Coordinates of C-alpha atoms (C1' of nucleotides) in Angstrom, one line a residue:
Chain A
X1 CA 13.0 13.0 2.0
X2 CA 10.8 15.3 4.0
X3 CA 7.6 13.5 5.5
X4 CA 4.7 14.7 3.8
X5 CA 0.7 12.9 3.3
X6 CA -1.3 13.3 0.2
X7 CA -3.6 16.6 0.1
X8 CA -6.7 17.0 1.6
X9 CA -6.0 14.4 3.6
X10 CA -5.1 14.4 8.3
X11 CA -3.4 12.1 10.6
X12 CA -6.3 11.8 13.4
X13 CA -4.4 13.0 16.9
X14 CA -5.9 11.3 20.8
X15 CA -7.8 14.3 21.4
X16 CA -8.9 14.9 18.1
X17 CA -9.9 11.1 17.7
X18 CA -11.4 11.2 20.8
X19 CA -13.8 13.8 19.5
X20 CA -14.1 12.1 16.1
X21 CA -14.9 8.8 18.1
X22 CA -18.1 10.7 20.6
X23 CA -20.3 11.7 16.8
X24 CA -18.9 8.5 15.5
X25 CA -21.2 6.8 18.7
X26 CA -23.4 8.9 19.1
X27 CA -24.7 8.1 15.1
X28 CA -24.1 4.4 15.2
X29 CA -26.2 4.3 18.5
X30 CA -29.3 6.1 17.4
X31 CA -28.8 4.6 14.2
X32 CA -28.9 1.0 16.2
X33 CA -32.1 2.2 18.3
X34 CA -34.0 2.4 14.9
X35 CA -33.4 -1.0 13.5
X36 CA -30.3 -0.2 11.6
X37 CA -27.7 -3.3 10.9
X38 CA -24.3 -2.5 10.0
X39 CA -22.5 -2.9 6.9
X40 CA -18.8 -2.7 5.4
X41 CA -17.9 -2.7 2.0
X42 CA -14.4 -2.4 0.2
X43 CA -12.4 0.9 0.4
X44 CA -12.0 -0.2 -3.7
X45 CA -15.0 -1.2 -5.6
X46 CA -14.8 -2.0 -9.6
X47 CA -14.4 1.2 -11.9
X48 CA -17.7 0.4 -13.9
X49 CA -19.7 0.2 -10.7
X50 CA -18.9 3.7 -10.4
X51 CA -19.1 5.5 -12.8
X52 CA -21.6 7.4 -14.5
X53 CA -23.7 7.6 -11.3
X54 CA -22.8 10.8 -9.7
X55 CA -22.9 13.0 -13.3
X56 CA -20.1 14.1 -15.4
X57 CA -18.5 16.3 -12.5
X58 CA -19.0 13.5 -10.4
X59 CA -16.9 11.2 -12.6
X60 CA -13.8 13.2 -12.9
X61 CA -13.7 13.3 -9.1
X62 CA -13.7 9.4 -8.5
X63 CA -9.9 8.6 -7.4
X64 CA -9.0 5.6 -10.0
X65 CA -6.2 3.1 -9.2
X66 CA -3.8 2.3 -12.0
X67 CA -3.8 -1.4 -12.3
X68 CA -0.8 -3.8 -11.4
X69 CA 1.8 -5.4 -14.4
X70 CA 1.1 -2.2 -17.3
X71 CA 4.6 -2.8 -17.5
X72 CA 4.1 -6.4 -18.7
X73 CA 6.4 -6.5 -22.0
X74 CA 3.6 -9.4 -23.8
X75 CA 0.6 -7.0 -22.6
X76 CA 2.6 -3.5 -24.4
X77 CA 0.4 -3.1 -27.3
X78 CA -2.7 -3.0 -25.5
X79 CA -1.8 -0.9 -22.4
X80 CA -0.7 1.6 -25.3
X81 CA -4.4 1.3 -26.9
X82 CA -5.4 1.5 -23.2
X83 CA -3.9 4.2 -22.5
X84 CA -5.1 6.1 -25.7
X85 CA -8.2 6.1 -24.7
X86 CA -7.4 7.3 -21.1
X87 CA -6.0 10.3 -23.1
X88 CA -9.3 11.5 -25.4
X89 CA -10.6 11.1 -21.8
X90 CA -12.2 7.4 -21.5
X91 CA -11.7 5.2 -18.3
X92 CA -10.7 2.0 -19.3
X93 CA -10.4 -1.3 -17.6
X94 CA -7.2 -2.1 -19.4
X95 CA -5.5 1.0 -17.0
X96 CA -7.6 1.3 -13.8
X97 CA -9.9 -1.9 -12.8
X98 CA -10.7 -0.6 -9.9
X99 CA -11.4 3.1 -8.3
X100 CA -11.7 4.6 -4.2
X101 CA -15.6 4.4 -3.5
X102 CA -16.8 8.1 -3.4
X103 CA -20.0 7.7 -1.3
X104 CA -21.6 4.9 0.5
X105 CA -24.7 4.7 -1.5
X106 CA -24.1 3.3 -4.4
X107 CA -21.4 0.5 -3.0
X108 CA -24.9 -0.2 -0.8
X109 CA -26.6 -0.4 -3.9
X110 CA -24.1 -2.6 -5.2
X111 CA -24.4 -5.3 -2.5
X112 CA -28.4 -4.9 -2.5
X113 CA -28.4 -6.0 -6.1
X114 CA -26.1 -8.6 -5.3
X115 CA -27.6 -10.1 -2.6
X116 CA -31.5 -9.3 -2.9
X117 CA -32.4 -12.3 -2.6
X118 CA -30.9 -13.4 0.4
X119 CA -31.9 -10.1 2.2
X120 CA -35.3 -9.5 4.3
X121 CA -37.3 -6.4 3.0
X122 CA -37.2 -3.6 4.0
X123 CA -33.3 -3.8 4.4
X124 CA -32.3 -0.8 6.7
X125 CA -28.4 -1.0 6.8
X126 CA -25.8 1.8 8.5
X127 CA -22.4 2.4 7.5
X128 CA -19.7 4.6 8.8
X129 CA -16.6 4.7 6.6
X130 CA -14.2 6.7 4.5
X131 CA -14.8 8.2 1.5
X132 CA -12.6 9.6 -1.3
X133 CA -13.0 12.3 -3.7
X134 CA -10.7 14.1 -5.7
X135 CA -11.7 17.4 -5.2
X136 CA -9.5 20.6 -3.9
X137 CA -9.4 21.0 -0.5
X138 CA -10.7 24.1 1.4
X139 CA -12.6 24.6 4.2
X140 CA -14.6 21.9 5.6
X141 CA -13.7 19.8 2.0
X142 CA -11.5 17.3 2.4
X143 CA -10.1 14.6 -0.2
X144 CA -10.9 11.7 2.6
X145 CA -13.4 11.8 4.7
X146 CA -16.5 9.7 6.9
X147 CA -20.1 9.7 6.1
X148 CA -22.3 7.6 8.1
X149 CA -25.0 6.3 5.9
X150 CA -28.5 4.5 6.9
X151 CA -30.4 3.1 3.9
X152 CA -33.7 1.4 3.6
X153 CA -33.9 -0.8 0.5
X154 CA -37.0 -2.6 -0.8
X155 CA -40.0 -0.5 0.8
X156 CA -41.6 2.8 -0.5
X157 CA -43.6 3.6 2.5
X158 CA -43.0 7.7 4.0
X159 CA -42.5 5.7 7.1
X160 CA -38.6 5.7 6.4
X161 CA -38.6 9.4 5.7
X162 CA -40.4 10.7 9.1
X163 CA -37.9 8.1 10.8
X164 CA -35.2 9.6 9.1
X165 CA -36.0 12.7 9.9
X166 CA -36.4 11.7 13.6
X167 CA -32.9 10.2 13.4
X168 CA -31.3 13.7 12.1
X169 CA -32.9 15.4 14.9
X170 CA -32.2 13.1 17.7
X171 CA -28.5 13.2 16.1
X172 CA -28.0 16.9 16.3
X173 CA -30.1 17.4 19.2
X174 CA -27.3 14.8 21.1
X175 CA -24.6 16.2 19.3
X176 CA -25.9 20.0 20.5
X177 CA -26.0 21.4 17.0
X178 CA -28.6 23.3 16.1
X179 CA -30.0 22.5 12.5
X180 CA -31.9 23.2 10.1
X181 CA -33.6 19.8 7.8
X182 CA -34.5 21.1 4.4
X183 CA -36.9 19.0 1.9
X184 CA -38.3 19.2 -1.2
X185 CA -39.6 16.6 -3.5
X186 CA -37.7 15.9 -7.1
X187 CA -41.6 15.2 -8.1
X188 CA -42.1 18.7 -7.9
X189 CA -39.3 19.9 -9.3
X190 CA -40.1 17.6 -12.2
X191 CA -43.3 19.1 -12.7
X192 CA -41.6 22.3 -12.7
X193 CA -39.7 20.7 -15.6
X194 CA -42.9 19.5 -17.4
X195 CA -44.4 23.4 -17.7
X196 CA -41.1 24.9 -18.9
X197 CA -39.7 23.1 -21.7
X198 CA -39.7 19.4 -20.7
X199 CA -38.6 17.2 -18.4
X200 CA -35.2 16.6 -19.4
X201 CA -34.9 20.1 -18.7
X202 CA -34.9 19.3 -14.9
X203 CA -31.4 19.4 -14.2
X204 CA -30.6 22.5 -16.0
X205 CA -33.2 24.4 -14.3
X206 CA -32.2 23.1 -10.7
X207 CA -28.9 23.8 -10.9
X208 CA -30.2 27.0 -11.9
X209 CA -32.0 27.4 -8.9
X210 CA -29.8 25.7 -6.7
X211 CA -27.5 29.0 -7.2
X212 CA -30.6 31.5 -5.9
X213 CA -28.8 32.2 -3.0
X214 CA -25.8 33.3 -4.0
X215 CA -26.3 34.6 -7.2
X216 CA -29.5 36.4 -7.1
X217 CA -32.6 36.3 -9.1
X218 CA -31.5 38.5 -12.3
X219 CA -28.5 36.1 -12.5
X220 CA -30.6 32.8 -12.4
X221 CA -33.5 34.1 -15.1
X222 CA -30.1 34.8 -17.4
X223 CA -28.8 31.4 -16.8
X224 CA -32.5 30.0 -17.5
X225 CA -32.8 32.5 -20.7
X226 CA -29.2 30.6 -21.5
X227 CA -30.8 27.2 -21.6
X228 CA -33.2 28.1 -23.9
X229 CA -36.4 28.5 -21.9
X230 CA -39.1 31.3 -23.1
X231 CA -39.9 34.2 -21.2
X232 CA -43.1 32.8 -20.0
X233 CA -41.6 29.9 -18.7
X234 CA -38.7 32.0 -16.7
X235 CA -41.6 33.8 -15.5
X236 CA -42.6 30.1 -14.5
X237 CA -39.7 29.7 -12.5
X238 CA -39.8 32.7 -10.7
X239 CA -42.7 32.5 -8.9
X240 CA -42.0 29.2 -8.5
X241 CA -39.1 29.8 -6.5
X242 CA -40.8 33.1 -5.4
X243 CA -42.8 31.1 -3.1
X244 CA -42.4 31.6 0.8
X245 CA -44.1 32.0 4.0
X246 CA -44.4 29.1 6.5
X247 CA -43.8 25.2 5.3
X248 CA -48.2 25.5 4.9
X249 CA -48.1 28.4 3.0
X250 CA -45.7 27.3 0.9
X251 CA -47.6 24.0 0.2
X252 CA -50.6 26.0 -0.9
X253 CA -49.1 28.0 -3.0
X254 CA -47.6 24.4 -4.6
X255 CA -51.1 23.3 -5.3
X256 CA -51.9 26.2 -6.7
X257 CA -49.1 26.3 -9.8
X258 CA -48.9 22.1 -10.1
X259 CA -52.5 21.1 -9.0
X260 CA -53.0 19.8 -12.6
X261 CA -50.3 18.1 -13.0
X262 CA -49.4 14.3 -11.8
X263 CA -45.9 14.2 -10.2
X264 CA -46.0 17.9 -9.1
X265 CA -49.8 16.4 -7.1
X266 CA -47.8 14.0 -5.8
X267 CA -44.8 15.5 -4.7
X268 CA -46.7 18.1 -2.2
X269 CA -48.8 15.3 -0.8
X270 CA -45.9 13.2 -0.2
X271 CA -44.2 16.8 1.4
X272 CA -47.5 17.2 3.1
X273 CA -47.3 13.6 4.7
X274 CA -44.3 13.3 6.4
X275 CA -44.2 17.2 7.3
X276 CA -48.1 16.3 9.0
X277 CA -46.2 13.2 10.9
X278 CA -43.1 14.6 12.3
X279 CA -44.7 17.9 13.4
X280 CA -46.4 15.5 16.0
X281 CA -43.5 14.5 17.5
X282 CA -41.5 15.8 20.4
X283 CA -39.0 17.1 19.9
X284 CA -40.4 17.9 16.5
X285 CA -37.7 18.4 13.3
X286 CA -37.0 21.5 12.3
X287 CA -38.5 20.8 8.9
X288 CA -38.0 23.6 6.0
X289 CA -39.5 23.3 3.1
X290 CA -36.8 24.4 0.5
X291 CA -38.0 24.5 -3.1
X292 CA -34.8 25.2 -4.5
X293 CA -33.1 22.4 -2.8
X294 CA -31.9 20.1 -5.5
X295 CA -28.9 18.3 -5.1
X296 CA -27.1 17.1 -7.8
X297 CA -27.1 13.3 -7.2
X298 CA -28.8 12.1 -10.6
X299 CA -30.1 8.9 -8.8
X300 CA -32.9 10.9 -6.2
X301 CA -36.4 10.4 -7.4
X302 CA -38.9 11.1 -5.1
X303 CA -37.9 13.4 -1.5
X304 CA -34.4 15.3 -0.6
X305 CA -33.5 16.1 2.5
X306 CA -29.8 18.6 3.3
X307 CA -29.1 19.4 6.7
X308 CA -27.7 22.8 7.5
X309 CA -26.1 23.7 10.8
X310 CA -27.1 27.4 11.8
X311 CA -24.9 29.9 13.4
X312 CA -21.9 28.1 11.4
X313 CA -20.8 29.2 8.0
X314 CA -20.2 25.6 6.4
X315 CA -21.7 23.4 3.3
X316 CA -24.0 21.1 4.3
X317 CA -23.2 18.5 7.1
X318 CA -25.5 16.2 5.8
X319 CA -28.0 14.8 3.2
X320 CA -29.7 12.1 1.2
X321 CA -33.2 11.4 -0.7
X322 CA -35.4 8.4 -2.0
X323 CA -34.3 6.8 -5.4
X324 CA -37.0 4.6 -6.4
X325 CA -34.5 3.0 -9.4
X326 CA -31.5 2.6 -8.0
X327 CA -30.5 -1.3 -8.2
X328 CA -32.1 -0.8 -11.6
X329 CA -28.5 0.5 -12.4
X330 CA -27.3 -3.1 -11.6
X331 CA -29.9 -5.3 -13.2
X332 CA -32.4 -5.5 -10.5
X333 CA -35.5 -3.6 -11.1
X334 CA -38.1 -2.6 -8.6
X335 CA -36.2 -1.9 -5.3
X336 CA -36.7 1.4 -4.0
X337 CA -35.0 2.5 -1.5
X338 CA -34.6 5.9 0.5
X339 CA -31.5 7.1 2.8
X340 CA -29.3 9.3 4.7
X341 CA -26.1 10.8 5.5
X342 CA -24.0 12.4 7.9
X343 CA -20.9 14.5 6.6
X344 CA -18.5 13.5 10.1
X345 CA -15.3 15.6 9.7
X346 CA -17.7 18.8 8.7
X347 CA -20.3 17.7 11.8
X348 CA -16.4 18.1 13.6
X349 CA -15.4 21.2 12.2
X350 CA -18.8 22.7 13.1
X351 CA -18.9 21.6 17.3
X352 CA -15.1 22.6 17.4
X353 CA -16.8 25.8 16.2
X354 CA -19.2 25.9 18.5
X355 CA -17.2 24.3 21.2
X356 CA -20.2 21.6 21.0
X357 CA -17.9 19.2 22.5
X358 CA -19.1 17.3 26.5
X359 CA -16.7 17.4 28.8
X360 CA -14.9 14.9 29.9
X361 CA -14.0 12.3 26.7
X362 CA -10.9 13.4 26.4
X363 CA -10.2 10.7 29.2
X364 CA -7.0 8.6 28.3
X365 CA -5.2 6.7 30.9
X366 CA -6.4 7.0 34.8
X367 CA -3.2 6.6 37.0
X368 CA 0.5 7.0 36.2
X369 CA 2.9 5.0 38.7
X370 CA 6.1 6.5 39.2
X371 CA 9.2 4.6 38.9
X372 CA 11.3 4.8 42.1
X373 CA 14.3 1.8 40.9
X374 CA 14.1 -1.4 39.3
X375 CA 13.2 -3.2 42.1
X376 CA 9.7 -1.3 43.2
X377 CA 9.1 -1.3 39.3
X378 CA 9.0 -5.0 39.5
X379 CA 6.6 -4.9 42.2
X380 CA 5.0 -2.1 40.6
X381 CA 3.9 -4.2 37.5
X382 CA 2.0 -6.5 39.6
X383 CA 0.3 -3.9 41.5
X384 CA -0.8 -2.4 37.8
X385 CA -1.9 -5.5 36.5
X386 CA -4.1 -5.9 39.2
X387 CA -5.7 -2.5 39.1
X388 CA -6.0 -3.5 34.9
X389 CA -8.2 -5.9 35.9
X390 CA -10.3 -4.0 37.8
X391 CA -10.5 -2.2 34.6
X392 CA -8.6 0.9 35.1
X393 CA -6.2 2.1 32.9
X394 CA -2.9 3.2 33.9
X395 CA 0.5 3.1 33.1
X396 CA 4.4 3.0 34.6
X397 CA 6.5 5.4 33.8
X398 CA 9.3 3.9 31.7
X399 CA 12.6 5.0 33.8
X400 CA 13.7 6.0 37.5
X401 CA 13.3 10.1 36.1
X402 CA 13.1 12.8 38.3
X403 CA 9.7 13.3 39.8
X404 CA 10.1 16.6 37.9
X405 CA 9.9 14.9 34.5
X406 CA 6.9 11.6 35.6
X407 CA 4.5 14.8 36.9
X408 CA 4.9 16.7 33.7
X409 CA 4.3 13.5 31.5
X410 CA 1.5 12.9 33.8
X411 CA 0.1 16.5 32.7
X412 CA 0.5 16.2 29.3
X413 CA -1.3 13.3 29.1
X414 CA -4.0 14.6 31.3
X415 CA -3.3 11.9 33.6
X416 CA -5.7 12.8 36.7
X417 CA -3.9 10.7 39.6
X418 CA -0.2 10.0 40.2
X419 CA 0.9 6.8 42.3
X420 CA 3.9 6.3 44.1
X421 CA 5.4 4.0 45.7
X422 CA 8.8 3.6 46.5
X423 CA 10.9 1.1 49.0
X424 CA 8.8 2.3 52.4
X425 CA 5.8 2.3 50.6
X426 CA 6.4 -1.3 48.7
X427 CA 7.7 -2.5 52.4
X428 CA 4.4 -1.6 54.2
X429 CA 2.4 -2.8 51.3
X430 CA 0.6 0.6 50.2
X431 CA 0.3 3.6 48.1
X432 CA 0.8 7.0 47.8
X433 CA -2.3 8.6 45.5
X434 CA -1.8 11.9 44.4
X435 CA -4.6 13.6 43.0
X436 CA -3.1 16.1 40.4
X437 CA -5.9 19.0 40.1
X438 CA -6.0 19.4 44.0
X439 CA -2.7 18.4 44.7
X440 CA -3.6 16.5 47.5
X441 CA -2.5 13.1 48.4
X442 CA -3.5 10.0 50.8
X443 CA -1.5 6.9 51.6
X444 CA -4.2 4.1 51.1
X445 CA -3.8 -0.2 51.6
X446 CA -3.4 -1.6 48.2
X447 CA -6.5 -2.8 47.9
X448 CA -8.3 0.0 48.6
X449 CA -6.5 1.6 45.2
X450 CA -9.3 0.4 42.7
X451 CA -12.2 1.7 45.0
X452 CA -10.5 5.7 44.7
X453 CA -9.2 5.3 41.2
X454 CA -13.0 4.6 39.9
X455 CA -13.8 7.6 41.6
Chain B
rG1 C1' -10.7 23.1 -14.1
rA2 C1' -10.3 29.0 -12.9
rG3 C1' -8.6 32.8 -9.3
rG4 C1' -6.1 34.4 -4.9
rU5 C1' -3.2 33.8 0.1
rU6 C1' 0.9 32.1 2.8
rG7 C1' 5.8 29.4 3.2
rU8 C1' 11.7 32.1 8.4
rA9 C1' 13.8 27.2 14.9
rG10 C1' 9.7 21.5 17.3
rC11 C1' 5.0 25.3 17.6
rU12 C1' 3.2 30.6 16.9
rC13 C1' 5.3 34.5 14.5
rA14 C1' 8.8 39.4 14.0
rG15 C1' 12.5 40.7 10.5
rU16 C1' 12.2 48.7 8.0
rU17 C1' 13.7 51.6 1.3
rG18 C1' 18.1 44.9 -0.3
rG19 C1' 23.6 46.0 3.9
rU20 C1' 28.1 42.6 8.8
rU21 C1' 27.4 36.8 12.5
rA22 C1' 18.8 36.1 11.0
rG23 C1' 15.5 37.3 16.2
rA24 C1' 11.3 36.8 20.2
rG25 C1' 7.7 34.0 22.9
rC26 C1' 6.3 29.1 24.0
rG27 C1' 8.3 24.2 24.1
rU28 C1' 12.8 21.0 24.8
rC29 C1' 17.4 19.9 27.5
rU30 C1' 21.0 21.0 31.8
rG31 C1' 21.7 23.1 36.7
rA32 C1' 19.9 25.6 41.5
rU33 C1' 16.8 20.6 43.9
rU34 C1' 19.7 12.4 45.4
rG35 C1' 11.4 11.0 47.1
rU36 C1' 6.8 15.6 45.5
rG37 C1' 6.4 19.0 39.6
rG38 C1' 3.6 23.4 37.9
rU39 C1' 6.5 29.6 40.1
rU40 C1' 11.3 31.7 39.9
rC41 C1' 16.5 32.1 38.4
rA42 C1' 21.0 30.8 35.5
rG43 C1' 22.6 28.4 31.1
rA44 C1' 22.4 25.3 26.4
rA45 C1' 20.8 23.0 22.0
rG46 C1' 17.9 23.9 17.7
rG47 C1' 17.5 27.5 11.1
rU48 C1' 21.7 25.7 3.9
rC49 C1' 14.9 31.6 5.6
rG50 C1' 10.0 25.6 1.0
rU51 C1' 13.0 24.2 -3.6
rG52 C1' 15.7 25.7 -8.2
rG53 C1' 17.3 29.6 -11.2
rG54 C1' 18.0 35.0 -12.0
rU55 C1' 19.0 40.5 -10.9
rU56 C1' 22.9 42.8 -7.6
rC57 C1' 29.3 44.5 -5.0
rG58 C1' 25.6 42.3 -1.6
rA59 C1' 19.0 38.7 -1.4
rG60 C1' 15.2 36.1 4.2
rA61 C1' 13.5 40.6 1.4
rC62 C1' 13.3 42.0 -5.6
rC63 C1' 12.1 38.9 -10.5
rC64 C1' 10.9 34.0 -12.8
rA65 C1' 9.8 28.9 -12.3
rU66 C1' 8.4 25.0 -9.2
rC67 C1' 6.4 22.5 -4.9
rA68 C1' 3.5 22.7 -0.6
rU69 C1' -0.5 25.3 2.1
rC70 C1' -4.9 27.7 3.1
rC71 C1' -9.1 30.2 1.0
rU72 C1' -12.9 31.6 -3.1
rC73 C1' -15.6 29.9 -7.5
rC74 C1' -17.5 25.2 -9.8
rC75 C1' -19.4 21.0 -7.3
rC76 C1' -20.3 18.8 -2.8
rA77 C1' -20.4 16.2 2.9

RNA sequence: GAGGUUGUAGCUCAGUUGGUUAGAGCGUCUGAUUGUGGUUCAGAAGGUCGUGGGUUCGAGACCCAUCAUCCUCCCCA
C-alpha cells in the first residue's frame, strides 16, 4: 500500500520542529512568569462532555470514536437501535463513548468541576496540546492542531483580563509579530439584542455582523431583514456597527445608544476598565475596540478578545473571552472563569511568512567525528563520551566512508565543526577541529576539545 | 455541507492540434581522487504519467468515475 496520513493532518520535520518548539517556549515561559500552572488532560474525553457546547456547527466537527466490541453477536440488537439513531443524526453512547477533544476549554472546564474543591481560587492553569476538528483543510486550517490555553477559574476581577492582555503582547512582541488585540463585551452586544427584538436574538444578529467585513452593509441589513427584525431596529444595528473613531470615541458613542440600559452600561465600563489599565503599561497592547467581534463560542458572557496578525492574510492566530457559567454546564454553579488562546501552527504559518524566525535554533548536533577504521572508532567513542558530558552534542559517523561523503553528512545536518582523528592523531593523543563555514582547522590536546566546541 | 485547482522520476516541473522507445534541473550512486568535501568532468540508477473504466488504428494529453491535494465559501485557531 502507498504510505499516506489522514487529512489535514503533518509529520513535524527537525527544522520545522525546531521552530514549532521556540513559540511552543516562548508561551509556556511568559505563561509561567504570570502564575500559570500546567495542565494535561486526555487526547479523548467522554462524548457527552462535549457536545452541545460549541453550537450545532460546532458539534458536527467533533471527531467521535466508534466504540470497541459493536461486533459483539449478544450486544446485535442494540448496536442496530444504536446505530439508528446515529442515522436520523443523534450521537449515541451505544456507538461512540468517547470523542477527540476540540479545544482546551471546556476539557479545563471539565476538570475544574471535577476537582473544585480541591483547587485554590483563582485557579490560573496553562495548557499546550493538540486539538482535533473535523473541518476541511485549507490554508492555515488544519484537522490537528496546538492551542496553548491559560484559564483563570473562580475569580471575576478585570485583573485577569489586563493580564491577559499583557500576556498576548509580551507573546507577539517576543515572537516579533506584529498584532492587533480586538475586544468587545458580549454585554454589549446583548444590549444590542435587548433593543432589536430580544435577547435571544443575540446570536443571529452577531453572526450577522460578524460578516461586515466581507460582505458589506447592504448584505448584513438583508440578512437582519431575514431574521425578522423591523426596519427601525436594522436601523438599530447600523449605527451600531456604524460606530468608529479612536477606542474613546467609540466608547462614547456606546454610552450614548445603551446608556439606559443595564448590561449594555456594563459592558462599556468593563471595556473602559481594562482599556484605562493596559494603556498605562509599557509596552502598551495594541487594544481595538471591535464591536462586531463576536465569536461564535456560545459559552462567552462577559469580554472577547481575537488576535489578528497584520501584514499577514490569515484567520485569527488567537482568542478567548470570560464565561461567567461555564462549570454550570457540569453541575457546579458560580465559577467564573476568563481565558485565552494561542492558535500555534497558524502563529507558525504567519513568522514563516514573515521570516519571524531568530537565528540560530535550528542548532542540532555540534561536532561530527569522522571515522578513520575500527580501531580509532573505538577510541573515538570514548573521546565522544567525554565531550557528552561536557554537554556537547555530537556524533560518529557510522562507517570508514570517504571524507567526501562524512563532510556532506556533516552539511546536511548543519553540523558546524568536523573532528578527525585518525592513527597519528589517536597516537599523539589529539585532534584535528575543522571548522566548516571557515574551512579552517587546528590540531588541539584532547582536553582542550570542550573549551572550542562551546565556542 | 457547497464550489473550484492540481496530480508525470526522491524533489521542483516541461511535455505543441492525440502519433515511434516520456524529458530537464536539482538530488542520489560510481569514477577521475587509498586522510580533507563543497567547483569541474565522465558515467549510471530511478517512471505500469494518482487509480479504474471509456473514445480511438493509436491516450501522459480527450470523456466519465474515483481517490488524493491545495484553495474559496460556511465556521474557526
Amino acid at each position: 500500500m502507498k504510505p499516506s496520513i489522514p487529512q489535514g493532518t503533518r509529520d513535524f520535520s527537525a527544522a520545522v520542529l525546531r521552530k514549532r518548539n521556540f513559540i511552543l517556549q516562548t508561551i509556556r515561559s511568559v505563561f509561567e512568569t504570570y502564575g500559570f500552572e500546567p495542565l494535561e488532560t486526555p487526547a479523548m474525553e467522554n462524548t457527552e462532555t462535549l457536545m452541545g457546547k460549541y453550537g450545532e456547527e460546532g458539534d458536527k466537527l467533533i471527531f467521535k470514536i466508534l466504540n470497541n466490541g459493536l461486533n459483539n453477536p449478544d450486544k446485535r440488537e442494540a448496536v442496530m437501535q444504536d446505530f439508528n439513531a446515529v442515522l436520523e443524526g443523534k450521537t449515541n453512547k451505544g456507538i461512540t463513548e468517547r470523542a477527540l477533544r476540540y479545544d482546551l476549554t471546556i476539557p479545563f472546564a471539565r476538570y475544574v468541576a471535577m476537582h473544585h474543591g480541591q483547587l485554590t481560587l483563582p485557579f490560573k492553569r496553562y495548557q499546550i496540546q493538540p486539538v482535533w476538528r473535523a473541518d476541511r483543510p485549507q490554508r492555515g486550517r488544519y484537522r490537528e492542531f496546538w492551542q496553548c490555553d491559560a484559564d483563570v477559574a473562580g475569580s471575576a476581577a478585570l485583573l485577569h483580563e489586563v493580564e491577559l492582555s499583557l500576556i498576548y503582547t509580551n507573546v507577539f512582541n517576543k515572537l516579533n509579530i506584529p498584532v492587533e488585540i480586538h475586544i468587545n463585551n458580549r454585554k454589549i452586544l446583548g444590549a444590542l439584542a435587548t433593543i432589536c427584538g430580544g435577547e435571544d436574538m443575540m446570536i443571529d444578529i452577531t453572526i450577522a455582523i460578524d460578516k461586515l467585513d466581507k460582505i458589506g452593509m447592504e448584505k448584513v441589513k438583508d440578512e437582519l431583514i431575514g431574521k425578522g427584525l423591523t426596519m427601525e431596529q436594522v436601523d438599530t444595528v447600523e449605527s451600531f456597527i456604524s460606530i468608529s473613531g479612536s477606542n474613546e470615541e467609540k466608547l462614547v458613542q456606546l454610552d450614548e445608544l445603551f446608556g439606559t440600559i443595564p448590561g449594555g452600561q456594563e459592558g462599556i465600563a468593563e471595556l473602559r476598565t481594562i482599556l484605562a489599565s493596559v494603556e498605562k503599561m509599557n509596552p502598551s497592547p495594541q487594544m481595538v475596540v471591535d464591536l462586531s467581534l463576536a465569536r461564535g463560542l456560545n459559552y462567552y458572557t462577559g469580554t472577547i478578545f481575537e488576535v489578528k496578525a497584520l501584514g499577514v492574510q490569515m484567520g485569527s492566530i488567537g482568542g478567548g473571552g470570560r464565561y461567567d457559567d461555564l462549570t454550570g454546564l457540569f453541575g457546579v454553579k458560580g465559577i467564573a472563569g476568563v481565558g485565552i488562546s494561542f492558535g500555534v501552527d497558524r502563529i507558525y504559518d504567519v513568522m514563516d511568512e514573515l521570516n519571524a524566525f531568530p537565528e540560530g535554533i535550528q542548532k542540532g548536533t555540534t561536532a561530527l567525528f569522522f571515522n578513520t577504521g575500527m580501531e580509532e572508532q573505538q577510541h573515538v567513542l570514548g573521546v565522544a563520551e567525554n565531550l557528552r558530558k561536557s554537554g556537547i552534542a555530537c556524533e560518529i559517523y557510522h562507517e570508514a566512508a570517504k571524507f567526501d561523503k562524512q563532510f556532506k553528512y556533516a552539511e546536511r545536518k548543519n553540523i558546524p565543526f568536523v573532528v578527525i582523528i585518525g592513527s597519528k592523531e589517536m597516537e599523539a593523543g589529539t585532534a584535528i577541529i575543522k571548522t566548516l563555514a571557515s574551512g579552517t582547522q587546528t590540531e588541539v590536546r584532547l582536553d582542550e576539545m570542550a573549551k572550542i566546541l562551546a565556542h
